Coordinates of C-alpha atoms in Angstrom, one line a residue:
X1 CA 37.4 155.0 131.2
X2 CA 41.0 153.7 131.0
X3 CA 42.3 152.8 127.8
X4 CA 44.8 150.4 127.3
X5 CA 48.1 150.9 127.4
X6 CA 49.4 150.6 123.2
X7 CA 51.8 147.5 122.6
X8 CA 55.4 148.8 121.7
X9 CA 56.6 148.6 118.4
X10 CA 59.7 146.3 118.3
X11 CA 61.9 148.5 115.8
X12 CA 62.7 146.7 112.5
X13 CA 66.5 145.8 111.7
X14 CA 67.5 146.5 108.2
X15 CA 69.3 143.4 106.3
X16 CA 73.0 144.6 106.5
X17 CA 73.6 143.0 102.8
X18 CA 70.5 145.1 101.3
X19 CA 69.4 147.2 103.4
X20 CA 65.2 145.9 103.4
X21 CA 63.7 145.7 106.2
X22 CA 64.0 142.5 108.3
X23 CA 60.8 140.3 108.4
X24 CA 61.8 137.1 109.7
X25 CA 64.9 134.4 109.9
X26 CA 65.9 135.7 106.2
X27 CA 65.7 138.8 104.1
X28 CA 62.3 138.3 101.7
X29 CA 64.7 140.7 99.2
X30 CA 67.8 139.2 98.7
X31 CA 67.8 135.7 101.1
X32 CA 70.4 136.5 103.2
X33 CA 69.7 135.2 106.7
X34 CA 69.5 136.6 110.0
X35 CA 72.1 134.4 112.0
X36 CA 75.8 134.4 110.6
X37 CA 78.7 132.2 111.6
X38 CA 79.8 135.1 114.0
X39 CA 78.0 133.8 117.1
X40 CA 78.5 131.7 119.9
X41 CA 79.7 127.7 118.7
X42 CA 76.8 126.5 121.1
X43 CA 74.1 128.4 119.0
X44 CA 75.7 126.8 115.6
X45 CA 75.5 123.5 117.5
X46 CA 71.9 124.0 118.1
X47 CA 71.3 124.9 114.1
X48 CA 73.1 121.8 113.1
X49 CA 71.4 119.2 115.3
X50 CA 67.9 120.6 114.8
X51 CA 68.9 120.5 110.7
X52 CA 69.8 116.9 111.2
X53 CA 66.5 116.0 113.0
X54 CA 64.5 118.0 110.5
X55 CA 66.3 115.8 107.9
X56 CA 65.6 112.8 109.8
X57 CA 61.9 113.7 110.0
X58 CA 61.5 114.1 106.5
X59 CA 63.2 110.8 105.8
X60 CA 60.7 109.0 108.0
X61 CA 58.5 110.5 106.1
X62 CA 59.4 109.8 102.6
X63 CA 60.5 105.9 102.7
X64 CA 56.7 104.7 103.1
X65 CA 55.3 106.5 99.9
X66 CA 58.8 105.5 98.6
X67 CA 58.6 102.0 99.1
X68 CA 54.9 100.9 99.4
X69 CA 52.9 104.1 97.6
X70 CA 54.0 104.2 93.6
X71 CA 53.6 107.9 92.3
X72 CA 52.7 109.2 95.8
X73 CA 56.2 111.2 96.1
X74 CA 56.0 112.4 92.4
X75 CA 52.3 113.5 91.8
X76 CA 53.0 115.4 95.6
X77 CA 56.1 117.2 94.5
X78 CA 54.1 118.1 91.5
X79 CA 51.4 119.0 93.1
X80 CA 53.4 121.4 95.1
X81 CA 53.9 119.5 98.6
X82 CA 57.6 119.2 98.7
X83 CA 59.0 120.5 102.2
X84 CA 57.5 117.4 103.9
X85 CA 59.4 114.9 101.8
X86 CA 63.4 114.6 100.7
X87 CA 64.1 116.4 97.9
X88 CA 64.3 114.3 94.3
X89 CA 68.1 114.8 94.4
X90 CA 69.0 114.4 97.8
X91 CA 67.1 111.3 98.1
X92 CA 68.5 109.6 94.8
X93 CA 72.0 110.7 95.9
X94 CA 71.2 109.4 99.7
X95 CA 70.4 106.1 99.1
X96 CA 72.7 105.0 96.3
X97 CA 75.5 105.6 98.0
X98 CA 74.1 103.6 101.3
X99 CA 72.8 100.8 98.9
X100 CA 76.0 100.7 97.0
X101 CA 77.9 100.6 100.7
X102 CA 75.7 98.0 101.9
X103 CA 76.2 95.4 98.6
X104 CA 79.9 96.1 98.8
X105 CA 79.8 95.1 102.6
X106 CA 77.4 91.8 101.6
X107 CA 80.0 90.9 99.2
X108 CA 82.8 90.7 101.9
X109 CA 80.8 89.0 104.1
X110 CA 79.2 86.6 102.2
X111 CA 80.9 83.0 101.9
X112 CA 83.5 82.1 99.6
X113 CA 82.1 79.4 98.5
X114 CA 79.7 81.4 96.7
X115 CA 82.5 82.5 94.8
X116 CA 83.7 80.0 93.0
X117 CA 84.0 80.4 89.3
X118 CA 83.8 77.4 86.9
X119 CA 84.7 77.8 83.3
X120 CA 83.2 74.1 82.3
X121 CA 80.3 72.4 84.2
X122 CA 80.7 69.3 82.0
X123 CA 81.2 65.9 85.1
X124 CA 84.7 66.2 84.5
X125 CA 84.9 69.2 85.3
X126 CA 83.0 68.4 88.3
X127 CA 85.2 65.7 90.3
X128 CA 85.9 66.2 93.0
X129 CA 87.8 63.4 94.0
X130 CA 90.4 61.3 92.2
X131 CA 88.8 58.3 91.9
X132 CA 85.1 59.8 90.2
X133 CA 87.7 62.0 87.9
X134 CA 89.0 58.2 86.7
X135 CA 85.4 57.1 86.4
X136 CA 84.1 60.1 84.5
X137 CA 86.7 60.0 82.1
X138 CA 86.5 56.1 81.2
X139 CA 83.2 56.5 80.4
X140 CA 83.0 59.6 78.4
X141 CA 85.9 57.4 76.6
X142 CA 84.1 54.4 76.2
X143 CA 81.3 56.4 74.7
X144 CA 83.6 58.1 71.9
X145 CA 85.2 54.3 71.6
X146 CA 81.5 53.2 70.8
X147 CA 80.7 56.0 68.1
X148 CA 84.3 55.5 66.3
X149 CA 83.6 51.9 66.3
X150 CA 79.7 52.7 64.4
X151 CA 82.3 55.1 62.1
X152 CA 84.4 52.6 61.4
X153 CA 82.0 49.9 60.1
X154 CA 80.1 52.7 58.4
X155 CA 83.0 53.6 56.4
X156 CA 84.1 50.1 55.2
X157 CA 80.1 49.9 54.6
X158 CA 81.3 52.2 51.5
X159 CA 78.3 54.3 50.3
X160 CA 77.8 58.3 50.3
X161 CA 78.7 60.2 52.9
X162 CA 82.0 58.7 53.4
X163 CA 84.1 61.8 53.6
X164 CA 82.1 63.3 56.1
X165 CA 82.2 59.9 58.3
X166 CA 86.0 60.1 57.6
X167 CA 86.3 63.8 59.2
X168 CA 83.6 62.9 61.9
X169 CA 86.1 60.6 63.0
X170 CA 88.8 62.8 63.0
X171 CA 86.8 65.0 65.0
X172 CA 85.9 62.5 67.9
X173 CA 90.0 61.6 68.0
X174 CA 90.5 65.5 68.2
X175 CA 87.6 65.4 71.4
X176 CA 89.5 62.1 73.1
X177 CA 92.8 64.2 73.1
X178 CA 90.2 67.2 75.0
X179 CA 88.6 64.8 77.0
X180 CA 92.6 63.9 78.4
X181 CA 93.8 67.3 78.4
X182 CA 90.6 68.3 80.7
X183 CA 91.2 65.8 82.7
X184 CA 94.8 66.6 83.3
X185 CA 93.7 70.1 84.4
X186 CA 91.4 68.6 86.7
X187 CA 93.7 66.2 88.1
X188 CA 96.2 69.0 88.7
X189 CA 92.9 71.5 90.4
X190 CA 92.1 68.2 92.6
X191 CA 95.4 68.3 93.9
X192 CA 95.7 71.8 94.8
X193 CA 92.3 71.0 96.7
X194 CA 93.2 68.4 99.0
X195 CA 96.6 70.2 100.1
X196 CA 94.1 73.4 100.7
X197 CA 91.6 71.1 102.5
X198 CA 94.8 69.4 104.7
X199 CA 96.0 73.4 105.6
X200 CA 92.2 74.3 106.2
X201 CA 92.2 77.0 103.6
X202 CA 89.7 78.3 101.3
X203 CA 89.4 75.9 97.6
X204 CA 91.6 77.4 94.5
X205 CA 88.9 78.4 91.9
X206 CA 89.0 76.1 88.9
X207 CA 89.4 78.1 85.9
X208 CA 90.7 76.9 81.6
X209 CA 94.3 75.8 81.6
X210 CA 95.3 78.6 79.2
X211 CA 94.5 81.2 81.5
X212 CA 95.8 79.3 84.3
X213 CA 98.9 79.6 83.1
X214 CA 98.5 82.5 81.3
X215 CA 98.1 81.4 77.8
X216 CA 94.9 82.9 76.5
X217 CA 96.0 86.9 76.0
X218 CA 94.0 89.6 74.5
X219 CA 94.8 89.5 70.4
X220 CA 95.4 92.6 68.3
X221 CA 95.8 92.0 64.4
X222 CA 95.0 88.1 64.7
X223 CA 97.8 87.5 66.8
X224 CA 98.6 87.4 70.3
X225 CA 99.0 91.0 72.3
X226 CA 102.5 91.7 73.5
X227 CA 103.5 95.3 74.2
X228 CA 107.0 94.2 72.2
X229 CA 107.0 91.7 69.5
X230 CA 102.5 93.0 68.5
X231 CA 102.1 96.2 70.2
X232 CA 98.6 98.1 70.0
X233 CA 99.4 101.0 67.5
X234 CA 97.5 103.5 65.4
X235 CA 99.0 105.4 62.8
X236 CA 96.9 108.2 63.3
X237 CA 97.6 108.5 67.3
X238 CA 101.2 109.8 68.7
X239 CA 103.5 107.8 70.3
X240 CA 102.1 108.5 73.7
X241 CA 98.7 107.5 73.1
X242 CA 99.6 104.3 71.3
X243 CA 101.8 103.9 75.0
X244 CA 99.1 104.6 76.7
X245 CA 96.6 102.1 75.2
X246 CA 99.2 99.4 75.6
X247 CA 99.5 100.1 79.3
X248 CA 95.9 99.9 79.8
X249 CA 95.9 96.8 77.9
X250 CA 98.5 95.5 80.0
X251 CA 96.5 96.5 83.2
X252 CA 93.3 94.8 81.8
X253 CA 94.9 91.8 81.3
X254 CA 96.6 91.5 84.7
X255 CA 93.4 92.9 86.5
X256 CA 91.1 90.1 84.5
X257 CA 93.4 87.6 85.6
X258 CA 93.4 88.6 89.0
X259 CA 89.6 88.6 89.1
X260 CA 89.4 85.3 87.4
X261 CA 90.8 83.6 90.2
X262 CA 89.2 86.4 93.1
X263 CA 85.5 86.7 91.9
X264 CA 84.7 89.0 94.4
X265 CA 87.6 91.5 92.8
X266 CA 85.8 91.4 89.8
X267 CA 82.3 92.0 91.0
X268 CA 83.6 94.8 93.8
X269 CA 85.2 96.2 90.2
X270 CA 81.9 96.6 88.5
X271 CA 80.1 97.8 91.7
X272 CA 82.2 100.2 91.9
X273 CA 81.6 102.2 88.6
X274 CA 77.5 101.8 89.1
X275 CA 77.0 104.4 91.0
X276 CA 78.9 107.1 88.8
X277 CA 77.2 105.3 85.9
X278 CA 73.4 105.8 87.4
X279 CA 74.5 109.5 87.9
X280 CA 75.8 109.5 84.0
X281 CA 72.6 107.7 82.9
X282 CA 70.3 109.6 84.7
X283 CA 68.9 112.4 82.5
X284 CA 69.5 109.8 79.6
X285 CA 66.6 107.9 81.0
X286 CA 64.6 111.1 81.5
X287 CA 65.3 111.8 77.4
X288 CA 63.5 108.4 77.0
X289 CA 60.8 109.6 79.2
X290 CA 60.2 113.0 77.3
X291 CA 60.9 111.0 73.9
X292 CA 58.0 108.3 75.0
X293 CA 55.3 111.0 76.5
X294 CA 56.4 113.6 74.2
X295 CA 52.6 114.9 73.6
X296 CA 51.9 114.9 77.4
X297 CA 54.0 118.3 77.1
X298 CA 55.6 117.8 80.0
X299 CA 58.9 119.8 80.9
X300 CA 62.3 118.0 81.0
X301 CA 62.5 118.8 84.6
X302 CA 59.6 116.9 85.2
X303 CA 60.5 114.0 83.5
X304 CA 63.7 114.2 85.7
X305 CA 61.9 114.1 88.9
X306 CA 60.5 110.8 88.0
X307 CA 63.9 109.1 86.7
X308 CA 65.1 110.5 90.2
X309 CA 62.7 108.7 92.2
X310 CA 62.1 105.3 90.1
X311 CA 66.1 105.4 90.8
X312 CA 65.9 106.0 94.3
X313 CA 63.2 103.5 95.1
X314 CA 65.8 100.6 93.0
X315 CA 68.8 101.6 95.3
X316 CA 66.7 101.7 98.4
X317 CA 65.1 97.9 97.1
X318 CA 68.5 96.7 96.8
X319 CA 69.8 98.2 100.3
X320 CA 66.9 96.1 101.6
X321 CA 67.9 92.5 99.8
X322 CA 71.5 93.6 101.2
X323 CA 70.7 94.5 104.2
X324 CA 68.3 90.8 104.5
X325 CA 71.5 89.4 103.1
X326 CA 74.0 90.2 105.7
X327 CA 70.9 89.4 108.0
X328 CA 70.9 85.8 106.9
X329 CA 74.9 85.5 107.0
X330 CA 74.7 86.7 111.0
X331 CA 71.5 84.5 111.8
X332 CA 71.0 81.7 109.9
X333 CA 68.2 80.7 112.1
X334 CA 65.9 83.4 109.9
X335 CA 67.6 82.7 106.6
X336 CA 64.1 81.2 105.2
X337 CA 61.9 84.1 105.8
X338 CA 64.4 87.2 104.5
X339 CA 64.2 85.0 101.6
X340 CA 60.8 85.1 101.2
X341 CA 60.8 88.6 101.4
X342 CA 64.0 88.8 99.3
X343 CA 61.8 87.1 97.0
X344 CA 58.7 88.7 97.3
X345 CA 60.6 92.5 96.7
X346 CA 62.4 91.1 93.7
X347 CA 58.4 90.5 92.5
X348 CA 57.6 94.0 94.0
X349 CA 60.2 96.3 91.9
X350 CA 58.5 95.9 88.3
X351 CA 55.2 96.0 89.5
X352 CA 56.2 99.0 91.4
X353 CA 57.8 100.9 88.6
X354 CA 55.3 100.0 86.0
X355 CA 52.3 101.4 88.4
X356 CA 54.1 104.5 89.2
X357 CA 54.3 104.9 85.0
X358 CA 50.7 104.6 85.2
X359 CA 49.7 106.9 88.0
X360 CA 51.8 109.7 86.9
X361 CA 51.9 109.9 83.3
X362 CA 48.0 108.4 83.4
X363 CA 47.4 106.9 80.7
X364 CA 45.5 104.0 79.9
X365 CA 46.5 100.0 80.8
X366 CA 47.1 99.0 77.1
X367 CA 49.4 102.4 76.5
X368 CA 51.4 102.2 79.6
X369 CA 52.1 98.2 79.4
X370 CA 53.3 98.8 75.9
X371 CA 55.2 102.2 76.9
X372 CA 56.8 100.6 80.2
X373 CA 58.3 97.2 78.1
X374 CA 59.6 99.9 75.4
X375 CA 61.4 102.2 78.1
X376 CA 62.8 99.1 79.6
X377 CA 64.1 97.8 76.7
X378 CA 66.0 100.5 75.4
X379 CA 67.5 101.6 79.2
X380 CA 68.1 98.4 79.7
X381 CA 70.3 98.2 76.6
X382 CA 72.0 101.4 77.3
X383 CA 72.5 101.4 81.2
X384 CA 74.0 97.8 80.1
X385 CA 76.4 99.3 77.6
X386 CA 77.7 102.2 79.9
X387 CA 78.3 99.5 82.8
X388 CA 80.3 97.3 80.6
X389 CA 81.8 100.4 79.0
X390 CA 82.6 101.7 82.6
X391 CA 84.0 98.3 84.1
X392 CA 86.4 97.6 81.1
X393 CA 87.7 101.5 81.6
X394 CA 88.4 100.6 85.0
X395 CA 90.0 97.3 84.1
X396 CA 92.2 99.3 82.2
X397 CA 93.2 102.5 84.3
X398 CA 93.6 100.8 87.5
X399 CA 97.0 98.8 88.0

């Protein structure tokens, strides 16, 4: 009877940072793995691309639940099925910063006529030609003529009331004297137009006459700001701050003049701060979720997790609507049916964020309706305040 011949034992390598014995890729002791930098460039080129692909797999895998599944991703990372799926984090981070990219791209490609910024939408304000600027103006006249006229024969009339038919009358001479000064403005704007039209460029913005030409300021003490004759100052800061604050002023002011006359400097402005301002609001919105479900007795972290991936499925909602965006400008021929989807995801992103509410935290319909309006309230008043907080800071620091 022959026996088999026994399989050799491959010898066990000890970890050369701990000394345990190797069972695998990584040391089960202390984590350190197996392969180190100090090999060949084609085996670290081999590492990378099959980490890339392994990333690439698991993104394919998390944008359905993502987009289409509400809770799936949070009740399986519970639930402890996380290695198939992005982690919280790395997803959040992932696909604000493409979505952000992509609305910052739609923004230069979009049309700058979409751009246009109109202080007043009254018809004067809306001639475009000469001629209907004449028009609109007579008869905006002729209809102040007709109630000074009634004024007038009220007042001779005698009776009560007379002093307030007197300054009603001096209040429709102080709107003729708008009505002309408007119309100057828009005379000069209609101008500017037709020698832009005759060099085939793009129409000036029409914006107030006092901050066309600079007038309307910021105001400190009741008056007028000027770093000179009404400087910013504060007993109680040094010198250099009170410096400081009126160079930021200064910026602000030439920054919102700038993008009062180039929209799209303005909005690339605020776009610019919303991502740092989602990271900064972020476990702020989780408080509100620990504050709201407080007797579910649910760990911080957890509460995290779901800010993390309510977040991520806006941003990747809005690189969609982006992305249909600069879809549309390139092929106008499809423009009506991205905007049905457009549309129909705009519909999709509250019913989406209110169901995952439900299917994670599971409560009933009545709690979660009344829970979900709260939490959107309040974050809506706060993430509103931060961006507003964040674009005026970067009005001011950036010259």
């Amino acid at each position: 009877m022959n026996s088999a011949a026994p399989t050799p034992v491959e010898p066990t390598l000890p970890c050369p940072n701990c000394g345990a014995p190797l069972q695998g890729d990584y040391c089960h002791s202390c984590g350190q793995p197996r392969k180190g930098m100090i090999r060949p460039l084609s085996g670290i080129m081999a590492d990378v691309v099959d980490s890339v692909l392994n990333i690439d797999s698991r993104i394919l895998r998390t944008v359905g639940p993502l987009l289409f599944r509400p809770g799936r991703l949070t009740n399986d990372y519970f639930a402890g099925r996380r290695t198939r799926y992005v982690t919280p984090f790395r997803l959040f981070f992932f696909m604000t910063v493409v979505a952000f990219f992509t609305v910052q791209w739609y923004l230069d490609q979009s049309s700058p006529e979409g751009w246009k910024l109109n202080v007043d939408d009254s018809a004067i304000d809306r001639a475009q030609t000469q001629s209907e600027l004449q028009k609109q103006l007579d008869e905006q006249m002729a209809e102040l003529d007709k109630a000074r006229a009634e004024m007038a024969e009220q007042i001779k009339a005698g009776g009560p009331g007379r002093a307030g038919l007197e300054a009603g009358l001096a209040g429709l001479e102080a709107g003729r004297e708008e009505l002309r000064k408007r119309a100057r403005v828009r005379a000069d704007w209609i101008l500017r137009a037709d020698e832009a039209k005759a060099k085939n460029l793009p129409l000036p913005p029409f914006i107030s006459e006092a901050i066309d030409k600079g007038e309307e300021d910021l105001s400190f003490n009741g008056k007028p700001w000027d770093a000179k004759d009404n400087p910013i100052k504060f007993d109680w800061l040094p010198d250099a701050g009170n410096a400081k604050l009126n160079q930021m002023a200064s910026n602000a002011r030439d920054n919102l003049r700038r993008g009062i006359r180039d929209p799209k400097r303005l909005a690339a402005g605020v776009l610019n701060v919303l991502p740092q301002t989602l990271f900064v609001m972020m476990p702020l919105f989780a408080v509100l979720l620990k504050i709201f479900y407080i007797f579910k007795r649910r760990l911080y972290m957890e509460h995290l997790i779901v800010a993390l991936h309510s977040h991520a499925f806006i941003s990747f909602s809005l690189l969609i609507v982006s992305a249909l965006g600069l879809v549309k400008t390139w092929v106008p021929s499809i423009a009506v049916p991205a905007g049905w989807i457009m549309s129909c995801l705009g519909v999709w992103v509250p019913v989406y964020l209110f169901l995952m509410q439900k299917r994670v935290y599971r409560q009933g319909w009545i709690m979660t309706t009344l829970k979900f309006g709260a939490i959107g309230i309040c974050y809506t008043v706060l993430i509103s305040t931060a961006v507003a907080i964040a674009a005026v800071a970067s009005l001011a620091i950036a010259s």
